[in-house]
Coordinates of C-alpha atoms and ligand atoms in Angstrom, one line a residue:
X30 CA 20.0 -23.4 18.4
X31 CA 16.2 -21.7 18.7
X32 CA 15.8 -18.7 16.8
X33 CA 14.7 -15.6 18.4
X34 CA 11.2 -14.3 17.4
X35 CA 11.1 -11.0 15.4
X36 CA 7.6 -10.0 16.7
X37 CA 6.1 -7.5 14.0
X38 CA 3.1 -7.0 15.9
X39 CA 5.2 -5.5 18.9
X40 CA 7.2 -3.5 16.4
X41 CA 4.3 -2.3 15.0
X42 CA 2.7 -1.5 17.9
X43 CA 5.7 0.8 19.4
X44 CA 5.8 2.4 15.9
X45 CA 2.1 3.3 15.9
X46 CA 2.7 4.7 19.7
X47 CA 5.6 6.8 18.1
X48 CA 3.4 8.2 15.3
X49 CA 0.4 9.0 17.4
X50 CA 2.7 11.7 19.1
X51 CA 3.8 13.0 15.6
X52 CA 0.2 13.4 14.6
X53 CA -0.7 15.0 17.6
X54 CA 2.1 17.5 17.0
X55 CA 0.9 18.0 13.0
X56 CA -2.7 18.8 14.7
X57 CA -1.6 21.0 16.9
X58 CA 0.1 23.0 14.1
X59 CA -3.2 22.8 12.2
X60 CA -2.8 20.1 10.0
X61 CA -4.5 16.9 9.9
X62 CA -3.2 14.0 7.8
X63 CA -5.4 12.1 5.9
X64 CA -6.1 8.4 4.0
X65 CA -8.3 7.5 1.3
X66 CA -9.0 3.6 1.1
X67 CA -11.0 2.6 -2.0
X68 CA -12.5 -0.9 -2.0
X69 CA -14.2 -2.5 -4.7
X70 CA -16.7 -5.5 -4.2
X71 CA -17.2 -7.9 -1.3
X72 CA -14.3 -10.1 -1.0
X73 CA -14.0 -10.9 2.7
X74 CA -10.1 -10.7 2.9
X75 CA -10.2 -7.5 1.2
X76 CA -13.0 -6.3 3.5
X77 CA -11.1 -7.3 6.4
X78 CA -8.0 -5.5 5.3
X79 CA -9.6 -2.3 4.6
X80 CA -11.1 -2.5 8.1
X81 CA -7.8 -3.1 9.7
X82 CA -6.5 -0.1 8.0
X83 CA -9.0 2.5 8.8
X84 CA -8.7 1.3 12.6
X85 CA -5.0 1.7 12.3
X86 CA -5.7 5.1 11.0
X87 CA -8.3 6.1 14.1
X88 CA -6.0 4.8 16.6
X89 CA -2.8 7.1 15.5
X90 CA -5.3 9.9 14.8
X91 CA -5.1 9.9 10.9
X92 CA -8.4 10.9 9.0
X93 CA -9.7 8.2 6.9
X94 CA -12.7 7.7 4.4
X95 CA -13.5 4.6 3.0
X96 CA -14.9 4.6 -0.9
X97 CA -16.7 1.4 -1.2
X98 CA -17.9 0.6 -4.9
X99 CA -19.9 -2.4 -6.0
X100 CA -18.4 -5.2 -7.6
X101 CA -19.8 -4.0 -11.0
X102 CA -18.3 -0.7 -10.7
X103 CA -16.9 0.7 -14.4
X104 CA -13.5 1.5 -14.8
X105 CA -14.2 5.0 -15.7
X106 CA -16.1 5.6 -12.2
X107 CA -13.4 4.4 -10.6
X108 CA -10.7 6.6 -12.1
X109 CA -12.9 9.7 -11.9
X110 CA -13.0 8.8 -8.1
X111 CA -9.3 8.6 -8.0
X112 CA -9.0 12.0 -10.1
X113 CA -11.2 13.5 -7.7
X114 CA -9.3 12.2 -4.5
X115 CA -6.0 13.4 -6.4
X116 CA -7.4 16.8 -6.1
X117 CA -8.8 16.2 -2.5
X118 CA -6.7 18.8 0.0
X119 CA -7.8 16.8 3.0
X120 CA -6.6 13.6 1.3
X121 CA -2.8 12.9 1.2
X122 CA -2.6 9.4 0.6
X123 CA -4.9 7.2 -1.7
X124 CA -5.2 3.3 -1.4
X125 CA -7.1 1.1 -3.5
X126 CA -7.5 -2.4 -2.1
X127 CA -6.2 -5.0 -4.7
X128 CA -7.3 -7.4 -6.5
X129 CA -9.9 -5.5 -8.4
X130 CA -12.8 -7.3 -10.7
X131 CA -11.9 -8.2 -14.1
X132 CA -13.4 -5.1 -15.9
X133 CA -10.8 -3.1 -14.3
X134 CA -7.3 -2.5 -15.4
X135 CA -5.0 -2.8 -12.1
X136 CA -2.1 -0.9 -14.0
X137 CA -4.4 1.9 -15.3
X138 CA -5.8 2.3 -11.4
X139 CA -2.3 2.4 -9.9
X140 CA -1.3 5.0 -12.8
X141 CA -4.0 7.2 -11.8
X142 CA -3.2 7.9 -8.4
X143 CA -0.8 10.6 -8.2
X144 CA 2.5 9.6 -7.5
X145 CA 2.6 12.3 -4.3
X146 CA -0.3 10.4 -2.8
X147 CA 0.9 6.7 -3.7
X148 CA 1.0 5.4 -0.2
X149 CA 1.2 1.9 -1.6
X150 CA 4.3 2.8 -3.5
X151 CA 2.9 1.1 -6.7
X152 CA 3.3 3.9 -9.2
X153 CA 6.2 3.4 -12.0
X154 CA 7.1 6.7 -11.1
X155 CA 8.0 5.5 -7.1
X156 CA 9.1 2.4 -8.4
X157 CA 11.6 4.1 -10.9
X158 CA 12.9 6.5 -8.2
X159 CA 13.3 3.4 -5.9
X160 CA 15.4 1.8 -8.8
X161 CA 17.6 4.8 -9.0
X162 CA 17.9 5.5 -5.3
X163 CA 15.9 8.4 -5.1
X164 CA 13.4 9.0 -2.2
X165 CA 10.1 7.6 -2.8
X166 CA 7.1 5.9 -1.5
X167 CA 8.5 2.3 -0.7
X168 CA 5.7 -0.5 -1.0
X169 CA 4.7 -1.3 2.4
X170 CA 5.8 -4.8 2.8
X171 CA 9.1 -4.6 1.7
X172 CA 9.5 -1.3 3.7
X173 CA 8.1 -3.1 6.7
X174 CA 10.6 -6.1 6.2
X175 CA 13.6 -3.9 6.3
X176 CA 12.4 -2.2 9.5
X177 CA 12.0 -5.2 11.1
X178 CA 15.2 -6.3 10.5
X179 CA 16.5 -3.0 11.7
X180 CA 14.3 -3.3 15.1
X181 CA 16.2 -6.6 16.3
X182 CA 19.7 -4.5 15.3
X183 CA 20.4 -7.1 12.1
X184 CA 23.1 -5.3 9.8
X185 CA 21.8 -5.8 6.1
X186 CA 25.2 -4.4 4.5
X187 CA 27.1 -7.3 3.3
X188 CA 24.6 -10.1 3.8
X189 CA 23.4 -12.4 1.2
X190 CA 19.7 -12.0 0.8
X191 CA 17.9 -14.5 -1.2
X192 CA 14.0 -13.7 -1.8
X193 CA 11.7 -16.5 -3.0
X194 CA 8.9 -14.9 -5.2
X195 CA 9.3 -12.0 -7.8
X196 CA 5.9 -10.2 -7.5
X197 CA 5.7 -6.2 -8.1
X198 CA 4.5 -6.0 -4.5
X199 CA 6.8 -8.0 -2.7
X200 CA 9.8 -9.9 -4.4
X201 CA 10.7 -7.2 -7.0
X202 CA 10.8 -4.4 -4.4
X203 CA 12.2 -6.0 -1.7
X204 CA 15.1 -7.1 -4.2
X205 CA 15.7 -3.4 -4.8
X206 CA 15.5 -2.1 -1.2
X207 CA 18.0 -5.0 -0.2
X208 CA 20.3 -3.9 -2.9
X209 CA 19.8 -0.4 -1.9
X210 CA 20.9 -1.4 1.7
X211 CA 24.1 -3.0 0.2
X212 CA 23.3 -6.6 0.5
X213 CA 23.7 -8.9 -2.3
X214 CA 20.8 -10.3 -3.6
X215 CA 19.2 -13.3 -5.4
X216 CA 15.7 -13.7 -6.6
X217 CA 14.1 -16.9 -7.0
X218 CA 10.9 -17.8 -8.7
X219 CA 8.8 -20.9 -9.8
X220 CA 11.3 -21.6 -12.6
X221 CA 14.3 -21.7 -10.3
X222 CA 15.6 -25.0 -10.2
X223 CA 16.7 -26.7 -7.7
X224 CA 15.2 -24.0 -5.3
X225 CA 16.8 -25.4 -2.3
X226 CA 20.1 -24.7 -3.9
X227 CA 19.7 -21.1 -3.7
X228 CA 17.9 -20.9 -0.1
X229 CA 20.7 -22.9 1.6
X230 CA 23.2 -19.8 0.6
X231 CA 21.1 -17.3 1.9
X232 CA 22.2 -15.1 5.2
X233 CA 18.6 -13.4 5.0
X234 CA 15.8 -15.6 3.4
X235 CA 12.8 -13.8 2.5
X236 CA 10.1 -16.2 1.4
X237 CA 7.1 -14.5 -0.4
X238 CA 5.1 -17.5 -2.5
X239 CA 1.8 -18.2 -0.7
X240 CA 2.6 -22.2 -0.6
X241 CA 2.2 -23.4 2.9
X242 CA 5.2 -25.4 3.9
X243 CA 7.6 -24.6 0.9
X244 CA 10.5 -24.1 3.1
X245 CA 11.5 -26.6 5.5
X246 CA 14.6 -26.8 7.7
X247 CA 16.6 -28.8 5.2
X248 CA 16.5 -25.8 2.6
X249 CA 18.1 -23.2 4.9
X250 CA 21.5 -23.0 6.3
X251 CA 22.4 -22.9 10.0
X252 CA 21.7 -19.5 11.8
X253 CA 20.0 -18.1 8.8
X254 CA 17.4 -15.1 9.4
X255 CA 14.1 -16.2 7.9
X256 CA 11.3 -13.9 6.8
X257 CA 8.0 -15.3 6.3
X258 CA 5.6 -13.2 4.0
X259 CA 3.3 -16.0 3.1
X260 CA -0.1 -16.0 4.2
X261 CA -2.0 -19.2 3.7
X262 CA -5.2 -20.7 5.2
X263 CA -4.9 -24.6 6.4
X264 CA -7.6 -26.9 6.4
X265 CA -9.1 -25.8 9.6
X266 CA -9.0 -21.9 8.6
X267 CA -5.8 -21.1 10.4
X268 CA -3.2 -18.7 8.9
X269 CA 0.2 -20.4 8.4
X270 CA 3.1 -19.0 6.5
X271 CA 5.1 -20.6 3.7
X272 CA 7.7 -21.7 5.9
X273 CA 7.5 -24.8 8.4
X274 CA 7.6 -23.0 11.4
X275 CA 8.5 -25.3 14.2
X276 CA 11.3 -27.3 12.6
X277 CA 13.0 -24.0 11.1
X278 CA 12.9 -22.1 13.9
X279 CA 15.1 -24.9 15.6
X280 CA 18.1 -23.9 12.9
X281 CA 17.3 -20.3 11.9
X282 CA 18.9 -17.3 14.4
X283 CA 16.0 -15.2 13.8
X284 CA 12.3 -15.9 12.4
X285 CA 9.1 -14.2 12.1
X286 CA 6.0 -15.7 13.0
X287 CA 2.8 -15.9 10.7
X288 CA 0.4 -14.3 12.0
X289 CA 2.2 -11.7 13.8
X290 CA 5.4 -11.2 11.8
X291 CA 5.4 -9.4 8.3
X292 CA 1.7 -8.6 8.2
X293 CA 1.2 -6.0 11.0
X294 CA 4.7 -4.4 9.9
X295 CA 3.0 -4.1 6.5
X296 CA -0.2 -2.2 7.9
X297 CA 2.4 0.0 10.0
X298 CA 4.2 1.0 6.8
X299 CA 0.9 2.7 5.2
X300 CA 0.4 4.8 8.4
X301 CA 4.0 5.9 8.0
X302 CA 4.0 6.5 4.2
X303 CA 0.7 8.4 4.9
X304 CA 2.6 10.7 7.4
X305 CA 5.2 11.0 4.7
X306 CA 2.7 12.3 2.3
X307 CA 1.3 14.7 4.6
X308 CA 4.2 16.2 5.8
X309 CA 5.5 16.8 2.1
X310 CA 2.2 18.4 1.4
X311 CA 2.2 20.5 4.7
X312 CA 5.8 21.9 3.7
X313 CA 5.1 22.7 0.0
X314 CA 1.9 24.4 1.4
X315 CA 3.8 26.6 3.5
X316 CA 6.1 27.1 1.1
X317 CA 3.8 28.8 -1.4
X318 CA 2.4 30.3 1.9
X319 CA 5.8 32.3 2.3
Ligands
NDP17 P1 2.2 -13.7 -6.2 O1 1.2 -15.0 -6.7 O2 2.0 -12.5 -7.0 O3 3.7 -14.0 -6.5 C1 4.3 -15.3 -6.1 C2 5.4 -15.8 -6.4 O4 6.0 -17.0 -5.9 C3 5.6 -15.8 -7.9 O5 6.8 -14.6 -8.3 C4 5.9 -17.1 -8.5 O6 6.7 -17.0 -9.6 C5 6.7 -17.6 -6.9 N1 6.5 -19.1 -7.2 C6 5.3 -19.9 -7.0 N2 5.6 -21.1 -6.8 C7 6.6 -21.2 -6.6 C8 7.6 -22.3 -6.1 N3 7.0 -23.5 -6.2 N4 9.0 -21.9 -6.1 C9 9.6 -20.8 -6.0 N5 8.9 -19.7 -6.3 C10 7.4 -19.5 -6.7 O7 2.2 -13.3 -4.8 P2 2.2 -11.9 -3.6 O8 3.9 -11.4 -3.8 O9 1.4 -11.1 -3.9 O10 2.4 -12.9 -2.5 C11 2.9 -14.0 -1.9 C12 2.6 -14.4 -0.6 O11 3.1 -13.3 0.4 C13 0.9 -14.7 -0.4 O12 0.9 -15.7 0.4 C14 0.4 -13.5 0.0 O13 -0.8 -13.7 0.8 C15 1.3 -13.0 1.1 N6 1.4 -11.4 1.3 C16 1.5 -11.2 2.4 C17 1.6 -9.7 3.1 C18 1.8 -9.3 4.2 O14 1.6 -8.2 4.5 N7 2.0 -10.3 5.4 C19 1.5 -9.0 1.8 C20 1.5 -9.3 0.8 C21 1.6 -10.5 0.1 P3 6.7 -16.8 -10.8 O15 6.8 -15.4 -10.9 O16 7.4 -17.7 -11.5 O17 5.0 -17.2 -11.0

Protein backbone atom coordinates (compact mmCIF):
# COMPACT_ATOMS: atom_id res chain seq x y z
CA UNK A 1 0.00 0.00 0.00
CA UNK A 2 1.27 3.49 -0.80
CA UNK A 3 -0.33 6.18 1.34
CA UNK A 4 -2.39 9.01 -0.08
CA UNK A 5 -0.60 12.31 0.50
CA UNK A 6 -2.49 14.91 2.54
CA UNK A 7 -1.39 18.04 0.73
CA UNK A 8 -1.56 20.76 3.37
CA UNK A 9 -0.24 23.34 0.94
CA UNK A 10 -3.13 22.80 -1.47
CA UNK A 11 -5.80 22.59 1.25
CA UNK A 12 -4.48 25.83 2.77
CA UNK A 13 -4.43 27.53 -0.65
CA UNK A 14 -8.09 26.65 -1.20
CA UNK A 15 -8.98 27.95 2.25
CA UNK A 16 -7.18 31.25 1.59
CA UNK A 17 -9.11 31.66 -1.64
CA UNK A 18 -12.41 31.21 0.21
CA UNK A 19 -11.23 33.64 2.90
CA UNK A 20 -10.35 36.26 0.31
CA UNK A 21 -13.98 36.27 -0.79
CA UNK A 22 -15.19 36.45 2.83
CA UNK A 23 -12.84 39.37 3.57
CA UNK A 24 -14.03 41.14 0.39
CA UNK A 25 -17.61 40.87 1.64
CA UNK A 26 -16.65 42.22 5.08
CA UNK A 27 -14.86 45.15 3.46
CA UNK A 28 -17.88 45.95 1.30
CA UNK A 29 -19.82 46.23 4.56
CA UNK A 30 -17.24 48.69 5.93
CA UNK A 31 -15.23 46.33 8.14
CA UNK A 32 -11.55 45.46 7.71
CA UNK A 33 -10.20 42.53 9.76
CA UNK A 34 -6.83 43.30 11.37
CA UNK A 35 -3.95 41.32 12.87
CA UNK A 36 -1.05 42.68 14.94
CA UNK A 37 2.10 40.57 14.93
CA UNK A 38 4.65 41.24 17.66
CA UNK A 39 8.23 40.09 17.08
CA UNK A 40 11.06 40.34 19.61
CA UNK A 41 14.69 40.04 18.56
CA UNK A 42 16.38 38.78 15.42
CA UNK A 43 15.86 34.99 15.53
CA UNK A 44 15.94 34.04 11.82
CA UNK A 45 13.27 31.31 12.17
CA UNK A 46 10.91 33.70 14.01
CA UNK A 47 11.57 36.42 11.42
CA UNK A 48 10.75 34.03 8.61
CA UNK A 49 7.50 32.82 10.31
CA UNK A 50 6.42 36.42 10.89
CA UNK A 51 7.17 37.37 7.29
CA UNK A 52 5.03 34.45 6.11
CA UNK A 53 2.14 35.47 8.35
CA UNK A 54 2.20 39.07 7.09
CA UNK A 55 2.34 37.81 3.48
CA UNK A 56 -0.68 35.53 4.10
CA UNK A 57 -2.63 38.49 5.52
CA UNK A 58 -1.85 40.56 2.42
CA UNK A 59 -2.96 37.73 0.15
CA UNK A 60 -6.43 37.47 1.69
CA UNK A 61 -6.87 41.21 2.36
CA UNK A 62 -6.44 41.23 6.16
CA UNK A 63 -4.86 44.44 7.48
CA UNK A 64 -1.67 43.61 9.37
CA UNK A 65 0.82 45.54 11.44
CA UNK A 66 4.22 44.35 12.57
CA UNK A 67 5.63 45.57 15.88
CA UNK A 68 9.31 44.68 16.11
CA UNK A 69 11.12 45.07 19.45
CA UNK A 70 14.86 44.62 20.03
CA UNK A 71 16.04 41.48 21.90
CA UNK A 72 16.71 43.66 24.99
CA UNK A 73 13.12 44.94 25.34
CA UNK A 74 11.80 44.93 28.91
CA UNK A 75 8.84 42.81 29.91
CA UNK A 76 6.99 45.96 30.97
CA UNK A 77 7.40 47.62 27.56
CA UNK A 78 6.11 44.50 25.82
CA UNK A 79 3.13 44.12 28.15
CA UNK A 80 2.29 47.83 27.77
CA UNK A 81 2.24 47.41 23.97
CA UNK A 82 -0.04 44.38 24.25
CA UNK A 83 -2.44 46.35 26.50
CA UNK A 84 -2.45 49.14 23.89
CA UNK A 85 -3.24 46.62 21.12
CA UNK A 86 -6.03 45.13 23.26
CA UNK A 87 -7.74 48.55 23.08
CA UNK A 88 -7.03 49.27 19.41
CA UNK A 89 -10.20 49.03 17.31
CA UNK A 90 -8.43 48.26 14.01
CA UNK A 91 -6.72 45.19 15.55
CA UNK A 92 -8.91 42.11 16.06
CA UNK A 93 -6.16 39.56 16.58
CA UNK A 94 -2.82 39.74 18.41
CA UNK A 95 -0.01 37.27 17.87
CA UNK A 96 3.24 37.39 19.82
CA UNK A 97 5.84 35.25 18.08
CA UNK A 98 7.40 32.72 20.45
CA UNK A 99 9.98 31.99 21.81
CA UNK A 100 10.71 35.17 23.77
CA UNK A 101 14.02 36.26 25.36
CA UNK A 102 14.79 35.08 28.90
CA UNK A 103 13.85 38.36 30.65
CA UNK A 104 10.23 38.00 29.49
CA UNK A 105 7.70 35.57 30.94
CA UNK A 106 5.82 33.87 28.08
CA UNK A 107 2.93 33.05 30.41
CA UNK A 108 2.59 36.73 31.46
CA UNK A 109 2.57 37.76 27.80
CA UNK A 110 -0.04 35.15 26.84
CA UNK A 111 -2.25 36.12 29.79
CA UNK A 112 -2.05 39.83 28.96
CA UNK A 113 -3.49 39.35 25.48
CA UNK A 114 -7.25 39.89 25.58
CA UNK A 115 -8.94 36.45 25.25
CA UNK A 116 -11.14 38.03 22.54
CA UNK A 117 -8.01 38.81 20.46
CA UNK A 118 -6.05 35.66 21.33
CA UNK A 119 -5.84 34.24 17.80
CA UNK A 120 -3.11 31.78 18.81
CA UNK A 121 -5.56 30.25 21.29
CA UNK A 122 -2.95 30.02 24.06
CA UNK A 123 -4.76 32.09 26.74
CA UNK A 124 -5.89 29.96 29.72
CA UNK A 125 -9.46 31.22 29.20
CA UNK A 126 -9.53 29.91 25.64
CA UNK A 127 -7.84 26.64 26.67
CA UNK A 128 -10.38 26.30 29.51
CA UNK A 129 -13.25 26.93 27.13
CA UNK A 130 -11.90 24.25 24.80
CA UNK A 131 -11.49 21.89 27.77
CA UNK A 132 -15.18 22.34 28.62
CA UNK A 133 -16.32 21.99 25.00
CA UNK A 134 -17.27 25.68 24.55
CA UNK A 135 -16.58 27.86 21.53
CA UNK A 136 -13.05 29.28 21.74
CA UNK A 137 -9.99 30.17 19.72
CA UNK A 138 -8.30 26.84 19.08
CA UNK A 139 -4.47 26.72 18.78
CA UNK A 140 -3.60 26.83 15.10
CA UNK A 141 -1.59 23.61 14.68
CA UNK A 142 -4.17 21.26 16.27
CA UNK A 143 -6.98 23.10 14.47
CA UNK A 144 -5.10 22.71 11.17
CA UNK A 145 -4.65 18.98 11.75
CA UNK A 146 -8.40 18.44 12.28
CA UNK A 147 -9.14 20.59 9.23
CA UNK A 148 -6.81 18.59 6.96
CA UNK A 149 -8.40 15.31 8.08
CA UNK A 150 -11.82 16.74 7.26
CA UNK A 151 -10.51 17.85 3.86
CA UNK A 152 -9.66 14.24 2.93
CA UNK A 153 -12.93 12.94 4.44
CA UNK A 154 -11.38 11.02 7.32
CA UNK A 155 -13.98 10.37 9.98
CA UNK A 156 -12.44 11.07 13.40
CA UNK A 157 -15.22 9.79 15.67
CA UNK A 158 -14.45 6.32 17.02
CA UNK A 159 -10.80 6.34 15.91
CA UNK A 160 -7.93 5.65 18.28
CA UNK A 161 -5.70 8.71 18.02
CA UNK A 162 -2.20 8.43 19.46
CA UNK A 163 -0.32 11.71 19.89
CA UNK A 164 3.41 11.80 20.57
CA UNK A 165 4.42 15.04 22.32
CA UNK A 166 2.56 16.89 25.08
CA UNK A 167 3.47 20.55 24.61
CA UNK A 168 0.97 23.28 25.47
CA UNK A 169 0.87 24.46 21.86
CA UNK A 170 0.53 21.15 19.99
CA UNK A 171 0.20 17.86 21.89
CA UNK A 172 -2.14 18.78 24.75
CA UNK A 173 -4.59 20.93 22.78
CA UNK A 174 -4.56 18.35 19.96
CA UNK A 175 -5.54 15.66 22.49
CA UNK A 176 -8.48 17.77 23.69
CA UNK A 177 -9.60 18.63 20.20
CA UNK A 178 -9.59 14.99 19.08
CA UNK A 179 -11.47 14.08 22.24
CA UNK A 180 -14.05 16.78 21.47
CA UNK A 181 -14.34 15.15 18.03
CA UNK A 182 -15.19 11.81 19.71
CA UNK A 183 -11.88 10.04 19.17
CA UNK A 184 -10.28 7.85 21.83
CA UNK A 185 -6.99 9.51 22.67
CA UNK A 186 -3.62 8.33 23.97
CA UNK A 187 -1.04 11.03 24.74
CA UNK A 188 2.62 9.96 24.75
CA UNK A 189 5.78 11.80 25.82
CA UNK A 190 9.46 11.33 26.56
CA UNK A 191 8.77 9.00 29.49
CA UNK A 192 6.40 6.73 27.54
CA UNK A 193 8.01 3.35 27.24
CA UNK A 194 8.14 1.51 24.99
CA UNK A 195 6.81 4.20 22.67
CA UNK A 196 6.20 1.88 19.73
CA UNK A 197 3.83 -0.28 21.80
CA UNK A 198 1.48 2.74 21.78
CA UNK A 199 2.15 4.13 18.31
CA UNK A 200 1.41 0.70 16.77
CA UNK A 201 -2.13 0.88 18.13
CA UNK A 202 -2.95 4.17 16.40
CA UNK A 203 -5.60 4.54 13.72
CA UNK A 204 -4.39 8.15 13.55
CA UNK A 205 -0.82 8.88 14.68
CA UNK A 206 0.17 12.51 15.34
CA UNK A 207 3.88 13.04 15.93
CA UNK A 208 4.96 16.39 17.43
CA UNK A 209 8.36 15.95 19.03
CA UNK A 210 11.12 17.64 17.01
CA UNK A 211 13.26 14.53 16.55
CA UNK A 212 13.96 13.52 12.94
CA UNK A 213 13.37 9.85 12.17
CA UNK A 214 11.69 9.09 15.51
CA UNK A 215 8.91 7.07 13.85
CA UNK A 216 9.70 4.37 11.29
CA UNK A 217 7.54 1.86 9.42
CA UNK A 218 7.96 -0.67 12.26
CA UNK A 219 6.27 1.78 14.65
CA UNK A 220 2.92 2.02 12.88
CA UNK A 221 0.13 -0.39 12.08
CA UNK A 222 -0.74 -1.07 8.42
CA UNK A 223 -3.22 1.48 7.08
CA UNK A 224 -2.61 4.07 9.83
CA UNK A 225 -3.13 7.78 9.12
CA UNK A 226 0.12 9.58 9.94
CA UNK A 227 0.32 13.29 10.72
CA UNK A 228 3.88 14.59 11.00
CA UNK A 229 4.10 17.89 12.87
CA UNK A 230 7.85 17.84 13.45
CA UNK A 231 10.12 20.36 11.76
CA UNK A 232 13.81 19.51 11.83
CA UNK A 233 16.74 20.74 9.75
CA UNK A 234 18.99 17.91 8.56
CA UNK A 235 22.75 18.20 7.99
CA UNK A 236 22.37 19.85 4.56
CA UNK A 237 19.81 22.35 5.87
CA UNK A 238 16.77 20.59 4.40
CA UNK A 239 13.51 20.45 6.34
CA UNK A 240 12.43 17.03 7.64
CA UNK A 241 9.67 15.78 9.91
CA UNK A 242 9.74 13.33 12.80
CA UNK A 243 8.60 10.45 10.57
CA UNK A 244 10.74 8.40 8.14
CA UNK A 245 8.56 9.53 5.25
CA UNK A 246 9.64 7.14 2.46
CA UNK A 247 9.25 3.90 4.43
CA UNK A 248 6.17 4.95 6.40
CA UNK A 249 4.29 6.03 3.27
CA UNK A 250 4.50 2.41 2.02
CA UNK A 251 2.58 1.17 5.07
CA UNK A 252 0.20 4.05 5.96
CA UNK A 253 -3.13 4.91 4.30
CA UNK A 254 -2.65 8.70 4.55
CA UNK A 255 0.46 10.73 5.36
CA UNK A 256 1.41 14.41 5.58
CA UNK A 257 4.68 15.55 3.99
CA UNK A 258 7.23 17.91 5.58
CA UNK A 259 7.35 20.55 4.21
CA UNK A 260 3.90 21.11 2.72
CA UNK A 261 1.77 19.33 5.34
CA UNK A 262 0.92 20.67 8.79
CA UNK A 263 2.97 23.90 8.43
CA UNK A 264 0.76 25.62 5.81
CA UNK A 265 -2.34 24.49 7.72
CA UNK A 266 -1.05 26.12 10.92
CA UNK A 267 -0.58 29.38 9.03
CA UNK A 268 -4.00 29.35 7.44
CA UNK A 269 -5.74 28.64 10.75
CA UNK A 270 -4.23 31.87 12.11
CA UNK A 271 -6.05 33.74 9.34
CA UNK A 272 -9.23 31.85 10.14
CA UNK A 273 -8.97 32.76 13.83
CA UNK A 274 -8.37 36.40 12.87
CA UNK A 275 -11.53 36.44 10.75
CA UNK A 276 -13.44 34.81 13.60
CA UNK A 277 -12.19 37.54 15.99
CA UNK A 278 -13.12 40.29 13.51
CA UNK A 279 -16.58 38.86 12.90
CA UNK A 280 -17.21 38.68 16.63
CA UNK A 281 -16.05 42.27 17.08
CA UNK A 282 -18.28 43.50 14.25
CA UNK A 283 -21.34 41.64 15.60
CA UNK A 284 -20.81 43.19 19.05
CA UNK A 285 -20.31 46.67 17.53
CA UNK A 286 -23.51 46.38 15.47
CA UNK A 287 -25.45 45.14 18.49
CA UNK A 288 -24.39 48.18 20.50
CA UNK A 289 -25.21 50.49 17.58
CA UNK A 290 -28.83 49.28 17.51
P1 LIG B 1 8.23 20.78 22.56
O1 LIG B 1 9.71 20.66 22.61
O2 LIG B 1 7.56 21.82 23.37
O3 LIG B 1 7.61 19.36 23.00
C1 LIG B 1 8.14 18.17 22.51
C2 LIG B 1 7.39 17.00 23.12
O4 LIG B 1 7.96 15.81 22.63
C3 LIG B 1 7.47 16.94 24.66
O5 LIG B 1 6.19 16.67 25.18
C4 LIG B 1 8.43 15.78 24.92
O6 LIG B 1 8.13 15.04 26.09
C5 LIG B 1 8.20 14.91 23.71
N1 LIG B 1 9.34 14.06 23.44
C6 LIG B 1 10.64 14.39 23.36
N2 LIG B 1 11.41 13.33 23.05
C7 LIG B 1 10.56 12.27 22.94
C8 LIG B 1 10.74 10.91 22.65
N3 LIG B 1 11.94 10.39 22.40
N4 LIG B 1 9.65 10.12 22.62
C9 LIG B 1 8.42 10.62 22.86
N5 LIG B 1 8.18 11.93 23.13
C10 LIG B 1 9.25 12.73 23.18
O7 LIG B 1 7.88 20.88 21.05
P2 LIG B 1 6.60 21.51 20.25
O8 LIG B 1 5.36 20.79 20.59
O9 LIG B 1 6.64 22.98 20.33
O10 LIG B 1 7.03 21.12 18.76
C11 LIG B 1 7.24 19.79 18.36
C12 LIG B 1 7.72 19.76 16.94
O11 LIG B 1 6.72 20.26 16.10
C13 LIG B 1 8.97 20.62 16.66
O12 LIG B 1 9.74 20.01 15.64
C14 LIG B 1 8.38 21.91 16.14
O13 LIG B 1 9.28 22.61 15.30
C15 LIG B 1 7.21 21.38 15.36
N6 LIG B 1 6.12 22.33 15.20
C16 LIG B 1 5.58 22.43 13.96
C17 LIG B 1 4.53 23.25 13.72
C18 LIG B 1 3.96 23.32 12.35
O14 LIG B 1 3.18 24.20 12.08
N7 LIG B 1 4.31 22.39 11.47
C19 LIG B 1 3.95 24.10 14.78
C20 LIG B 1 4.53 23.85 16.08
C21 LIG B 1 5.59 23.00 16.27
P3 LIG B 1 8.24 15.66 27.58
O15 LIG B 1 7.03 16.49 27.76
O16 LIG B 1 8.24 14.46 28.45
O17 LIG B 1 9.52 16.44 27.62
